[in-house]
Amino acid sequence: MSSSNFLEHRGFLMPSKYYDKDKLEYICNEFQVRDHDAFSITYPKSGTTWMQEILTLIQSDGDTTISHTVPNWERVPWLEPTLFSTNLESLPSPRFMSSHLPVHLFPKSFFTSKAKVIYTVRNPRDVLVSLHYFSKTAGFLDELDNIEELLPKFLKGEVLGGSWFDHVRGWLGVKDQVNLLIVTYEELLQDLRGSVVRICNFLGKELNEAAIDSVVENVSFKNMKDNKMSNYSTFPKDILDIQKSPFIRKGISGEWKNHFTPAMSESFDAAYKEAMNDINFKFIWDQC
Ligand code: A3P
């Protein structure tokens, strides 16, 4: 994954084709967050598309009309890339939006608003594996790296999204000051229904049992993989080519165990421990 493909802006690394500094500065300094906004924020490859689907279906009370007719990037539109043309300012409230921004680049107006953030986090070892496969799908990433070569770059933050550690530490650092719900990819896998209910409660959205059933059914791995409006099959192939590697690919936790050698595991654990030992927060993957 060559760093020449990236725009680096205050520690945030993104494809230079689809991001620019002026827009990032505009979003940070001028974008007006509204009290009824809700954001899905992720480090890349952590369950962004999954959360977009969950939010779409919660917003529509489990009705699938929108999730089956409108592509996911329009349903929960992106805040910061230049790639998409949705005019966020013209959207009616409540707006649901997606972002990969680290906390220090997030709109300043958010921090004085009542808006909500759902921060989806995934075991970084699986993020790394997912990113490796994604580099085959994404025309804007070099796919030269094998996972072993990608690992030190990931640990140094020289990959799509910049440093996982900084991203997660940054958002955890404000969790008690803003309206923030932390959801892990792993808990979505373990207890999807319970997670959907938790997200509904956080958003103040009351869904009846049938609507919750519909959300859970329609955001399953299989249904999303088959849904053309969620699987990126309609996206321009020069940007994402799902024939090379599917976007909705494997959808499991712990895949890293099949890819990490003991030495890779050891170096990852050491870096993780050093970066995360003072965060005072335990993730599911920290318990074992
Ligand atoms: P894998 O590559 O490990 O399969 P993002 O949307 O942030 O780019 O994350 C993509 C990852 O989320 C991919 O992981 C993809 O398969 C997984 N994913 C998407 N929808 C999912 C679902 N319904 N259930 C489980 N995993 C899902």
PDB file of C-alpha atoms and ligand atoms in Angstrom:
ATOM      1  CA  MET A   1       0.000   0.000   0.000  1.00  0.00           C
ATOM      2  CA  SER A   2       2.086   2.853  -1.245  1.00  0.00           C
ATOM      3  CA  SER A   3       1.980   6.054   0.799  1.00  0.00           C
ATOM      4  CA  SER A   4       2.160   8.044  -2.466  1.00  0.00           C
ATOM      5  CA  ASN A   5      -1.530   7.240  -2.977  1.00  0.00           C
ATOM      6  CA  PHE A   6      -2.407   9.038   0.209  1.00  0.00           C
ATOM      7  CA  LEU A   7      -3.179  12.529   1.275  1.00  0.00           C
ATOM      8  CA  GLU A   8      -1.832  13.048   4.779  1.00  0.00           C
ATOM      9  CA  HIS A   9      -3.721  15.653   6.766  1.00  0.00           C
ATOM     10  CA  ARG A  10      -2.904  16.095  10.461  1.00  0.00           C
ATOM     11  CA  GLY A  11      -2.260  12.381  10.914  1.00  0.00           C
ATOM     12  CA  PHE A  12      -5.240  11.252   8.816  1.00  0.00           C
ATOM     13  CA  LEU A  13      -4.318   9.268   5.690  1.00  0.00           C
ATOM     14  CA  MET A  14      -6.799   8.877   2.884  1.00  0.00           C
ATOM     15  CA  PRO A  15      -6.659   8.343  -0.897  1.00  0.00           C
ATOM     16  CA  SER A  16      -5.525  11.628  -2.438  1.00  0.00           C
ATOM     17  CA  LYS A  17      -7.950  11.121  -5.314  1.00  0.00           C
ATOM     18  CA  TYR A  18     -11.000  11.364  -3.087  1.00  0.00           C
ATOM     19  CA  TYR A  19      -9.990  13.659  -0.256  1.00  0.00           C
ATOM     20  CA  ASP A  20      -8.642  17.175  -0.146  1.00  0.00           C
ATOM     21  CA  LYS A  21      -7.288  19.358   2.609  1.00  0.00           C
ATOM     22  CA  ASP A  22      -9.672  22.253   1.934  1.00  0.00           C
ATOM     23  CA  LYS A  23     -12.704  20.040   2.363  1.00  0.00           C
ATOM     24  CA  LEU A  24     -11.248  18.439   5.492  1.00  0.00           C
ATOM     25  CA  GLU A  25     -10.625  21.905   6.951  1.00  0.00           C
ATOM     26  CA  TYR A  26     -14.102  23.058   5.935  1.00  0.00           C
ATOM     27  CA  ILE A  27     -15.695  20.033   7.608  1.00  0.00           C
ATOM     28  CA  CYS A  28     -13.683  20.567  10.765  1.00  0.00           C
ATOM     29  CA  ASN A  29     -14.111  24.324  11.093  1.00  0.00           C
ATOM     30  CA  GLU A  30     -17.297  25.297   9.326  1.00  0.00           C
ATOM     31  CA  PHE A  31     -19.655  22.360   8.876  1.00  0.00           C
ATOM     32  CA  GLN A  32     -22.725  22.937  11.036  1.00  0.00           C
ATOM     33  CA  VAL A  33     -23.808  19.901  13.010  1.00  0.00           C
ATOM     34  CA  ARG A  34     -27.469  19.927  14.051  1.00  0.00           C
ATOM     35  CA  ASP A  35     -28.793  18.629  17.369  1.00  0.00           C
ATOM     36  CA  HIS A  36     -30.769  15.847  15.681  1.00  0.00           C
ATOM     37  CA  ASP A  37     -27.846  14.556  13.601  1.00  0.00           C
ATOM     38  CA  ALA A  38     -26.464  11.069  14.162  1.00  0.00           C
ATOM     39  CA  PHE A  39     -23.076   9.961  12.855  1.00  0.00           C
ATOM     40  CA  SER A  40     -21.696   6.500  12.238  1.00  0.00           C
ATOM     41  CA  ILE A  41     -17.958   6.776  12.758  1.00  0.00           C
ATOM     42  CA  THR A  42     -15.438   4.053  12.063  1.00  0.00           C
ATOM     43  CA  TYR A  43     -11.827   3.437  11.342  1.00  0.00           C
ATOM     44  CA  PRO A  44     -11.867   1.774   7.859  1.00  0.00           C
ATOM     45  CA  LYS A  45     -12.754  -1.932   7.662  1.00  0.00           C
ATOM     46  CA  SER A  46     -14.420  -1.970  11.067  1.00  0.00           C
ATOM     47  CA  GLY A  47     -18.052  -2.480  10.044  1.00  0.00           C
ATOM     48  CA  THR A  48     -18.906   0.845   8.377  1.00  0.00           C
ATOM     49  CA  THR A  49     -21.175  -0.660   5.731  1.00  0.00           C
ATOM     50  CA  TRP A  50     -22.841  -2.914   8.257  1.00  0.00           C
ATOM     51  CA  MET A  51     -23.670   0.041  10.498  1.00  0.00           C
ATOM     52  CA  GLN A  52     -24.945   2.003   7.489  1.00  0.00           C
ATOM     53  CA  GLU A  53     -27.370  -0.842   6.802  1.00  0.00           C
ATOM     54  CA  ILE A  54     -28.446  -1.057  10.435  1.00  0.00           C
ATOM     55  CA  LEU A  55     -29.079   2.704  10.601  1.00  0.00           C
ATOM     56  CA  THR A  56     -30.971   2.722   7.314  1.00  0.00           C
ATOM     57  CA  LEU A  57     -33.323   0.005   8.496  1.00  0.00           C
ATOM     58  CA  ILE A  58     -33.772   1.498  11.952  1.00  0.00           C
ATOM     59  CA  GLN A  59     -34.591   4.840  10.357  1.00  0.00           C
ATOM     60  CA  SER A  60     -37.180   3.186   8.081  1.00  0.00           C
ATOM     61  CA  ASP A  61     -38.739   1.111  10.911  1.00  0.00           C
ATOM     62  CA  GLY A  62     -37.545  -2.105   9.281  1.00  0.00           C
ATOM     63  CA  ASP A  63     -39.077  -1.277   5.888  1.00  0.00           C
ATOM     64  CA  THR A  64     -36.700  -2.458   3.139  1.00  0.00           C
ATOM     65  CA  THR A  65     -37.826  -0.130   0.329  1.00  0.00           C
ATOM     66  CA  ILE A  66     -34.912   2.263   0.790  1.00  0.00           C
ATOM     67  CA  SER A  67     -32.265  -0.343   1.601  1.00  0.00           C
ATOM     68  CA  HIS A  68     -33.233  -2.217  -1.581  1.00  0.00           C
ATOM     69  CA  THR A  69     -33.415   0.763  -3.922  1.00  0.00           C
ATOM     70  CA  VAL A  70     -30.864   3.347  -2.773  1.00  0.00           C
ATOM     71  CA  PRO A  71     -27.128   2.604  -2.518  1.00  0.00           C
ATOM     72  CA  ASN A  72     -25.690   2.623   0.977  1.00  0.00           C
ATOM     73  CA  TRP A  73     -23.428   5.633   0.350  1.00  0.00           C
ATOM     74  CA  GLU A  74     -26.521   7.734  -0.400  1.00  0.00           C
ATOM     75  CA  ARG A  75     -28.604   6.422   2.480  1.00  0.00           C
ATOM     76  CA  VAL A  76     -26.082   7.303   5.180  1.00  0.00           C
ATOM     77  CA  PRO A  77     -24.011   9.805   3.198  1.00  0.00           C
ATOM     78  CA  TRP A  78     -20.373  10.574   3.815  1.00  0.00           C
ATOM     79  CA  LEU A  79     -19.178  13.668   5.570  1.00  0.00           C
ATOM     80  CA  GLU A  80     -15.619  14.166   4.348  1.00  0.00           C
ATOM     81  CA  PRO A  81     -14.644  12.535   1.010  1.00  0.00           C
ATOM     82  CA  THR A  82     -14.910  14.555  -2.207  1.00  0.00           C
ATOM     83  CA  LEU A  83     -16.027  11.407  -4.054  1.00  0.00           C
ATOM     84  CA  PHE A  84     -19.729  11.706  -3.255  1.00  0.00           C
ATOM     85  CA  SER A  85     -21.956  14.559  -4.250  1.00  0.00           C
ATOM     86  CA  THR A  86     -24.709  14.531  -1.611  1.00  0.00           C
ATOM     87  CA  ASN A  87     -25.375  18.052  -0.405  1.00  0.00           C
ATOM     88  CA  LEU A  88     -25.501  17.417   3.330  1.00  0.00           C
ATOM     89  CA  GLU A  89     -26.605  20.962   4.100  1.00  0.00           C
ATOM     90  CA  SER A  90     -29.782  20.491   2.100  1.00  0.00           C
ATOM     91  CA  LEU A  91     -30.826  17.248   3.836  1.00  0.00           C
ATOM     92  CA  PRO A  92     -33.739  17.475   6.248  1.00  0.00           C
ATOM     93  CA  SER A  93     -33.272  16.479   9.902  1.00  0.00           C
ATOM     94  CA  PRO A  94     -32.684  13.995  11.300  1.00  0.00           C
ATOM     95  CA  ARG A  95     -29.597  13.397   9.163  1.00  0.00           C
ATOM     96  CA  PHE A  96     -27.680  10.115   9.489  1.00  0.00           C
ATOM     97  CA  MET A  97     -24.121  10.480   8.192  1.00  0.00           C
ATOM     98  CA  SER A  98     -20.977   8.353   7.888  1.00  0.00           C
ATOM     99  CA  SER A  99     -17.434   9.365   8.663  1.00  0.00           C
ATOM    100  CA  HIS A 100     -13.947   7.946   9.086  1.00  0.00           C
ATOM    101  CA  LEU A 101     -12.660  11.125  10.720  1.00  0.00           C
ATOM    102  CA  PRO A 102     -10.453  10.992  13.789  1.00  0.00           C
ATOM    103  CA  VAL A 103     -11.851  13.058  16.643  1.00  0.00           C
ATOM    104  CA  HIS A 104      -9.439  15.972  16.184  1.00  0.00           C
ATOM    105  CA  LEU A 105     -10.701  16.549  12.622  1.00  0.00           C
ATOM    106  CA  PHE A 106     -14.394  16.098  13.412  1.00  0.00           C
ATOM    107  CA  PRO A 107     -16.642  19.190  13.040  1.00  0.00           C
ATOM    108  CA  LYS A 108     -16.037  21.539  15.957  1.00  0.00           C
ATOM    109  CA  SER A 109     -19.751  22.347  16.028  1.00  0.00           C
ATOM    110  CA  PHE A 110     -20.446  18.747  17.080  1.00  0.00           C
ATOM    111  CA  PHE A 111     -18.858  19.310  20.469  1.00  0.00           C
ATOM    112  CA  THR A 112     -21.379  21.982  21.460  1.00  0.00           C
ATOM    113  CA  SER A 113     -24.359  20.135  19.970  1.00  0.00           C
ATOM    114  CA  LYS A 114     -26.637  17.357  21.194  1.00  0.00           C
ATOM    115  CA  ALA A 115     -25.874  15.252  18.100  1.00  0.00           C
ATOM    116  CA  LYS A 116     -25.020  11.571  18.509  1.00  0.00           C
ATOM    117  CA  VAL A 117     -22.127   9.407  17.432  1.00  0.00           C
ATOM    118  CA  ILE A 118     -22.124   5.638  17.092  1.00  0.00           C
ATOM    119  CA  TYR A 119     -18.494   4.586  17.090  1.00  0.00           C
ATOM    120  CA  THR A 120     -18.013   1.069  15.714  1.00  0.00           C
ATOM    121  CA  VAL A 121     -14.718  -0.558  16.639  1.00  0.00           C
ATOM    122  CA  ARG A 122     -13.277  -3.905  15.546  1.00  0.00           C
ATOM    123  CA  ASN A 123     -10.365  -6.006  16.699  1.00  0.00           C
ATOM    124  CA  PRO A 124      -7.510  -4.294  14.856  1.00  0.00           C
ATOM    125  CA  ARG A 125      -5.985  -7.659  13.939  1.00  0.00           C
ATOM    126  CA  ASP A 126      -9.089  -8.447  11.885  1.00  0.00           C
ATOM    127  CA  VAL A 127      -9.151  -4.876  10.555  1.00  0.00           C
ATOM    128  CA  LEU A 128      -5.669  -5.503   9.212  1.00  0.00           C
ATOM    129  CA  VAL A 129      -6.695  -8.737   7.486  1.00  0.00           C
ATOM    130  CA  SER A 130      -9.808  -7.100   6.040  1.00  0.00           C
ATOM    131  CA  LEU A 131      -7.716  -4.171   4.805  1.00  0.00           C
ATOM    132  CA  HIS A 132      -5.344  -6.546   3.074  1.00  0.00           C
ATOM    133  CA  TYR A 133      -8.202  -8.074   1.051  1.00  0.00           C
ATOM    134  CA  PHE A 134      -9.739  -4.660   0.486  1.00  0.00           C
ATOM    135  CA  SER A 135      -6.507  -3.552  -1.196  1.00  0.00           C
ATOM    136  CA  LYS A 136      -7.327  -6.066  -3.940  1.00  0.00           C
ATOM    137  CA  THR A 137     -10.824  -4.584  -4.366  1.00  0.00           C
ATOM    138  CA  ALA A 138      -9.798  -0.939  -4.220  1.00  0.00           C
ATOM    139  CA  GLY A 139      -8.242   0.533  -7.349  1.00  0.00           C
ATOM    140  CA  PHE A 140      -6.762   3.369  -5.263  1.00  0.00           C
ATOM    141  CA  LEU A 141      -4.659   1.032  -3.079  1.00  0.00           C
ATOM    142  CA  ASP A 142      -1.577  -0.941  -4.087  1.00  0.00           C
ATOM    143  CA  GLU A 143      -2.177  -4.623  -3.563  1.00  0.00           C
ATOM    144  CA  LEU A 144       1.484  -5.529  -3.405  1.00  0.00           C
ATOM    145  CA  ASP A 145       1.556  -6.130   0.297  1.00  0.00           C
ATOM    146  CA  ASN A 146       1.044  -9.478   1.899  1.00  0.00           C
ATOM    147  CA  ILE A 147      -0.273  -9.363   5.433  1.00  0.00           C
ATOM    148  CA  GLU A 148       3.189  -9.753   6.909  1.00  0.00           C
ATOM    149  CA  GLU A 149       4.433  -6.685   5.013  1.00  0.00           C
ATOM    150  CA  LEU A 150       1.299  -4.742   5.830  1.00  0.00           C
ATOM    151  CA  LEU A 151       1.570  -5.349   9.575  1.00  0.00           C
ATOM    152  CA  PRO A 152       4.444  -2.957  10.397  1.00  0.00           C
ATOM    153  CA  LYS A 153       2.830  -0.260   8.251  1.00  0.00           C
ATOM    154  CA  PHE A 154      -0.436  -0.756  10.101  1.00  0.00           C
ATOM    155  CA  LEU A 155       1.318  -0.468  13.439  1.00  0.00           C
ATOM    156  CA  LYS A 156       2.985   2.762  12.296  1.00  0.00           C
ATOM    157  CA  GLY A 157      -0.286   4.162  10.957  1.00  0.00           C
ATOM    158  CA  GLU A 158       0.959   4.261   7.378  1.00  0.00           C
ATOM    159  CA  VAL A 159      -2.234   2.789   5.950  1.00  0.00           C
ATOM    160  CA  LEU A 160      -5.711   3.866   4.881  1.00  0.00           C
ATOM    161  CA  GLY A 161      -7.182   5.832   7.791  1.00  0.00           C
ATOM    162  CA  GLY A 162      -3.839   6.522   9.514  1.00  0.00           C
ATOM    163  CA  SER A 163      -3.203   5.064  12.961  1.00  0.00           C
ATOM    164  CA  TRP A 164      -5.896   2.723  14.337  1.00  0.00           C
ATOM    165  CA  PHE A 165      -4.502   3.384  17.803  1.00  0.00           C
ATOM    166  CA  ASP A 166      -4.794   7.173  17.502  1.00  0.00           C
ATOM    167  CA  HIS A 167      -8.276   6.885  16.028  1.00  0.00           C
ATOM    168  CA  VAL A 168      -9.606   4.666  18.784  1.00  0.00           C
ATOM    169  CA  ARG A 169      -7.790   6.472  21.593  1.00  0.00           C
ATOM    170  CA  GLY A 170      -9.054   9.794  20.275  1.00  0.00           C
ATOM    171  CA  TRP A 171     -12.719   8.815  20.222  1.00  0.00           C
ATOM    172  CA  LEU A 172     -12.511   6.953  23.542  1.00  0.00           C
ATOM    173  CA  GLY A 173     -10.996  10.104  25.000  1.00  0.00           C
ATOM    174  CA  VAL A 174     -14.223  12.091  24.460  1.00  0.00           C
ATOM    175  CA  LYS A 175     -16.709   9.346  25.290  1.00  0.00           C
ATOM    176  CA  ASP A 176     -17.785  10.931  28.575  1.00  0.00           C
ATOM    177  CA  GLN A 177     -18.134  14.434  27.143  1.00  0.00           C
ATOM    178  CA  VAL A 178     -20.325  13.802  24.113  1.00  0.00           C
ATOM    179  CA  ASN A 179     -23.271  11.622  23.089  1.00  0.00           C
ATOM    180  CA  LEU A 180     -21.256   8.575  22.056  1.00  0.00           C
ATOM    181  CA  LEU A 181     -22.229   4.926  21.821  1.00  0.00           C
ATOM    182  CA  ILE A 182     -19.427   2.422  21.410  1.00  0.00           C
ATOM    183  CA  VAL A 183     -20.393  -0.690  19.478  1.00  0.00           C
ATOM    184  CA  THR A 184     -17.957  -3.411  18.537  1.00  0.00           C
ATOM    185  CA  TYR A 185     -18.081  -5.458  15.364  1.00  0.00           C
ATOM    186  CA  GLU A 186     -17.694  -8.503  17.586  1.00  0.00           C
ATOM    187  CA  GLU A 187     -20.816  -7.738  19.625  1.00  0.00           C
ATOM    188  CA  LEU A 188     -22.776  -7.227  16.416  1.00  0.00           C
ATOM    189  CA  LEU A 189     -21.689 -10.744  15.460  1.00  0.00           C
ATOM    190  CA  GLN A 190     -22.441 -12.204  18.892  1.00  0.00           C
ATOM    191  CA  ASP A 191     -25.741 -10.516  19.618  1.00  0.00           C
ATOM    192  CA  LEU A 192     -27.096  -8.651  16.621  1.00  0.00           C
ATOM    193  CA  ARG A 193     -30.610  -8.263  17.998  1.00  0.00           C
ATOM    194  CA  GLY A 194     -29.403  -6.990  21.358  1.00  0.00           C
ATOM    195  CA  SER A 195     -27.098  -4.551  19.574  1.00  0.00           C
ATOM    196  CA  VAL A 196     -29.895  -3.269  17.331  1.00  0.00           C
ATOM    197  CA  VAL A 197     -32.054  -2.679  20.418  1.00  0.00           C
ATOM    198  CA  ARG A 198     -29.178  -0.863  22.133  1.00  0.00           C
ATOM    199  CA  ILE A 199     -28.674   1.349  19.057  1.00  0.00           C
ATOM    200  CA  CYS A 200     -32.427   2.083  18.891  1.00  0.00           C
ATOM    201  CA  ASN A 201     -32.420   3.063  22.554  1.00  0.00           C
ATOM    202  CA  PHE A 202     -29.428   5.327  22.047  1.00  0.00           C
ATOM    203  CA  LEU A 203     -31.105   7.011  19.082  1.00  0.00           C
ATOM    204  CA  GLY A 204     -34.407   7.309  20.932  1.00  0.00           C
ATOM    205  CA  LYS A 205     -36.097   5.287  18.207  1.00  0.00           C
ATOM    206  CA  GLU A 206     -38.901   2.962  19.284  1.00  0.00           C
ATOM    207  CA  LEU A 207     -39.307  -0.028  17.000  1.00  0.00           C
ATOM    208  CA  ASN A 208     -41.869  -2.774  17.550  1.00  0.00           C
ATOM    209  CA  GLU A 209     -40.780  -6.430  17.626  1.00  0.00           C
ATOM    210  CA  ALA A 210     -41.622  -7.022  13.958  1.00  0.00           C
ATOM    211  CA  ALA A 211     -39.591  -3.988  12.879  1.00  0.00           C
ATOM    212  CA  ILE A 212     -36.613  -5.147  14.958  1.00  0.00           C
ATOM    213  CA  ASP A 213     -36.925  -8.621  13.419  1.00  0.00           C
ATOM    214  CA  SER A 214     -36.827  -7.056   9.975  1.00  0.00           C
ATOM    215  CA  VAL A 215     -33.736  -4.973  10.783  1.00  0.00           C
ATOM    216  CA  VAL A 216     -31.929  -8.046  12.117  1.00  0.00           C
ATOM    217  CA  GLU A 217     -32.878 -10.199   9.152  1.00  0.00           C
ATOM    218  CA  ASN A 218     -31.969  -7.652   6.511  1.00  0.00           C
ATOM    219  CA  VAL A 219     -28.572  -6.726   7.937  1.00  0.00           C
ATOM    220  CA  SER A 220     -27.406 -10.341   8.044  1.00  0.00           C
ATOM    221  CA  PHE A 221     -24.164 -11.079   6.210  1.00  0.00           C
ATOM    222  CA  LYS A 222     -25.985 -13.124   3.574  1.00  0.00           C
ATOM    223  CA  ASN A 223     -28.701 -10.580   2.888  1.00  0.00           C
ATOM    224  CA  MET A 224     -26.218  -7.742   2.644  1.00  0.00           C
ATOM    225  CA  LYS A 225     -23.960  -9.763   0.364  1.00  0.00           C
ATOM    226  CA  ASP A 226     -26.946 -10.363  -1.939  1.00  0.00           C
ATOM    227  CA  ASN A 227     -28.196  -6.785  -1.784  1.00  0.00           C
ATOM    228  CA  LYS A 228     -26.881  -4.828  -4.797  1.00  0.00           C
ATOM    229  CA  MET A 229     -27.497  -1.618  -2.873  1.00  0.00           C
ATOM    230  CA  SER A 230     -25.078  -2.708  -0.138  1.00  0.00           C
ATOM    231  CA  ASN A 231     -22.457  -4.939  -1.743  1.00  0.00           C
ATOM    232  CA  TYR A 232     -20.814  -2.289  -3.942  1.00  0.00           C
ATOM    233  CA  SER A 233     -21.589  -4.226  -7.141  1.00  0.00           C
ATOM    234  CA  THR A 234     -23.031  -1.034  -8.677  1.00  0.00           C
ATOM    235  CA  PHE A 235     -20.018   1.106  -7.736  1.00  0.00           C
ATOM    236  CA  PRO A 236     -17.591   2.201 -10.515  1.00  0.00           C
ATOM    237  CA  LYS A 237     -15.245  -0.762 -11.073  1.00  0.00           C
ATOM    238  CA  ASP A 238     -12.134   1.375 -11.399  1.00  0.00           C
ATOM    239  CA  ILE A 239     -12.668   2.432  -7.780  1.00  0.00           C
ATOM    240  CA  LEU A 240     -13.987  -0.809  -6.249  1.00  0.00           C
ATOM    241  CA  ASP A 241     -13.941  -4.050  -8.183  1.00  0.00           C
ATOM    242  CA  ILE A 242     -15.752  -6.705  -6.190  1.00  0.00           C
ATOM    243  CA  GLN A 243     -14.849  -9.364  -8.774  1.00  0.00           C
ATOM    244  CA  LYS A 244     -11.259  -9.121  -7.496  1.00  0.00           C
ATOM    245  CA  SER A 245     -12.285  -9.488  -3.836  1.00  0.00           C
ATOM    246  CA  PRO A 246     -15.824  -9.044  -2.511  1.00  0.00           C
ATOM    247  CA  PHE A 247     -16.542  -6.041  -0.323  1.00  0.00           C
ATOM    248  CA  ILE A 248     -18.889  -8.079   1.892  1.00  0.00           C
ATOM    249  CA  ARG A 249     -16.221 -10.730   2.080  1.00  0.00           C
ATOM    250  CA  LYS A 250     -16.000 -13.066   5.072  1.00  0.00           C
ATOM    251  CA  GLY A 251     -17.710 -11.317   7.961  1.00  0.00           C
ATOM    252  CA  ILE A 252     -16.194 -13.167  10.908  1.00  0.00           C
ATOM    253  CA  SER A 253     -14.057 -12.394  13.910  1.00  0.00           C
ATOM    254  CA  GLY A 254     -10.723 -14.045  14.621  1.00  0.00           C
ATOM    255  CA  GLU A 255      -9.716 -14.565  10.993  1.00  0.00           C
ATOM    256  CA  TRP A 256      -6.363 -13.013  11.896  1.00  0.00           C
ATOM    257  CA  LYS A 257      -5.450 -16.273  13.656  1.00  0.00           C
ATOM    258  CA  ASN A 258      -5.188 -17.956  10.246  1.00  0.00           C
ATOM    259  CA  HIS A 259      -2.912 -15.235   8.925  1.00  0.00           C
ATOM    260  CA  PHE A 260      -0.622 -14.187  11.773  1.00  0.00           C
ATOM    261  CA  THR A 261       2.528 -16.150  12.475  1.00  0.00           C
ATOM    262  CA  PRO A 262       3.582 -16.312  16.157  1.00  0.00           C
ATOM    263  CA  ALA A 263       6.155 -13.584  15.434  1.00  0.00           C
ATOM    264  CA  MET A 264       3.526 -11.326  13.853  1.00  0.00           C
ATOM    265  CA  SER A 265       1.225 -11.934  16.771  1.00  0.00           C
ATOM    266  CA  GLU A 266       3.956 -11.075  19.234  1.00  0.00           C
ATOM    267  CA  SER A 267       4.879  -7.822  17.536  1.00  0.00           C
ATOM    268  CA  PHE A 268       1.225  -6.842  17.254  1.00  0.00           C
ATOM    269  CA  ASP A 269       0.565  -7.592  20.929  1.00  0.00           C
ATOM    270  CA  ALA A 270       3.584  -5.577  22.031  1.00  0.00           C
ATOM    271  CA  ALA A 271       2.560  -2.550  19.943  1.00  0.00           C
ATOM    272  CA  TYR A 272      -1.049  -2.838  21.106  1.00  0.00           C
ATOM    273  CA  LYS A 273      -0.037  -3.030  24.739  1.00  0.00           C
ATOM    274  CA  GLU A 274       2.225  -0.033  24.489  1.00  0.00           C
ATOM    275  CA  ALA A 275      -0.340   2.112  22.687  1.00  0.00           C
ATOM    276  CA  MET A 276      -3.429   1.080  24.646  1.00  0.00           C
ATOM    277  CA  ASN A 277      -2.319   0.223  28.185  1.00  0.00           C
ATOM    278  CA  ASP A 278      -3.555   3.471  29.745  1.00  0.00           C
ATOM    279  CA  ILE A 279      -6.958   3.743  28.075  1.00  0.00           C
ATOM    280  CA  ASN A 280      -9.013   2.396  30.980  1.00  0.00           C
ATOM    281  CA  PHE A 281     -11.410   0.590  28.645  1.00  0.00           C
ATOM    282  CA  LYS A 282     -11.615  -3.108  27.867  1.00  0.00           C
ATOM    283  CA  PHE A 283     -12.721  -4.373  24.483  1.00  0.00           C
ATOM    284  CA  ILE A 284     -14.038  -7.908  23.936  1.00  0.00           C
ATOM    285  CA  TRP A 285     -10.697  -8.881  22.396  1.00  0.00           C
ATOM    286  CA  ASP A 286      -8.805  -7.583  25.425  1.00  0.00           C
ATOM    287  CA  GLN A 287     -10.435 -10.122  27.750  1.00  0.00           C
ATOM    288  CA  CYS A 288      -8.872 -13.235  26.266  1.00  0.00           C
TER     289      CYS A 288
HETATM  290  P1  A3P B   1     -14.109  -8.776   6.138  1.00  0.00           P
HETATM  291  O1  A3P B   1     -13.227  -8.232   5.057  1.00  0.00           O
HETATM  292  O2  A3P B   1     -13.337  -9.227   7.343  1.00  0.00           O
HETATM  293  O3  A3P B   1     -15.057  -9.823   5.651  1.00  0.00           O
HETATM  294  P2  A3P B   1     -16.150  -1.610   6.235  1.00  0.00           P
HETATM  295  O4  A3P B   1     -17.571  -1.518   5.801  1.00  0.00           O
HETATM  296  O5  A3P B   1     -15.823  -0.767   7.436  1.00  0.00           O
HETATM  297  O6  A3P B   1     -15.219  -1.374   5.102  1.00  0.00           O
HETATM  298  O7  A3P B   1     -15.906  -3.087   6.770  1.00  0.00           O
HETATM  299  C1  A3P B   1     -15.934  -4.164   5.875  1.00  0.00           C
HETATM  300  C2  A3P B   1     -15.958  -5.428   6.693  1.00  0.00           C
HETATM  301  O8  A3P B   1     -17.256  -5.592   7.288  1.00  0.00           O
HETATM  302  C3  A3P B   1     -15.714  -6.665   5.821  1.00  0.00           C
HETATM  303  O9  A3P B   1     -15.019  -7.577   6.676  1.00  0.00           O
HETATM  304  C4  A3P B   1     -17.138  -7.121   5.546  1.00  0.00           C
HETATM  305  O10 A3P B   1     -17.246  -8.465   5.159  1.00  0.00           O
HETATM  306  C5  A3P B   1     -17.763  -6.868   6.915  1.00  0.00           C
HETATM  307  N1  A3P B   1     -19.229  -6.842   6.887  1.00  0.00           N
HETATM  308  C6  A3P B   1     -20.047  -6.085   6.126  1.00  0.00           C
HETATM  309  N2  A3P B   1     -21.332  -6.402   6.347  1.00  0.00           N
HETATM  310  C7  A3P B   1     -21.343  -7.391   7.275  1.00  0.00           C
HETATM  311  C8  A3P B   1     -22.380  -8.159   7.923  1.00  0.00           C
HETATM  312  N3  A3P B   1     -23.658  -7.984   7.643  1.00  0.00           N
HETATM  313  N4  A3P B   1     -22.001  -9.109   8.813  1.00  0.00           N
HETATM  314  C9  A3P B   1     -20.704  -9.303   9.117  1.00  0.00           C
HETATM  315  N5  A3P B   1     -19.676  -8.612   8.540  1.00  0.00           N
HETATM  316  C10 A3P B   1     -20.000  -7.669   7.626  1.00  0.00           C
END
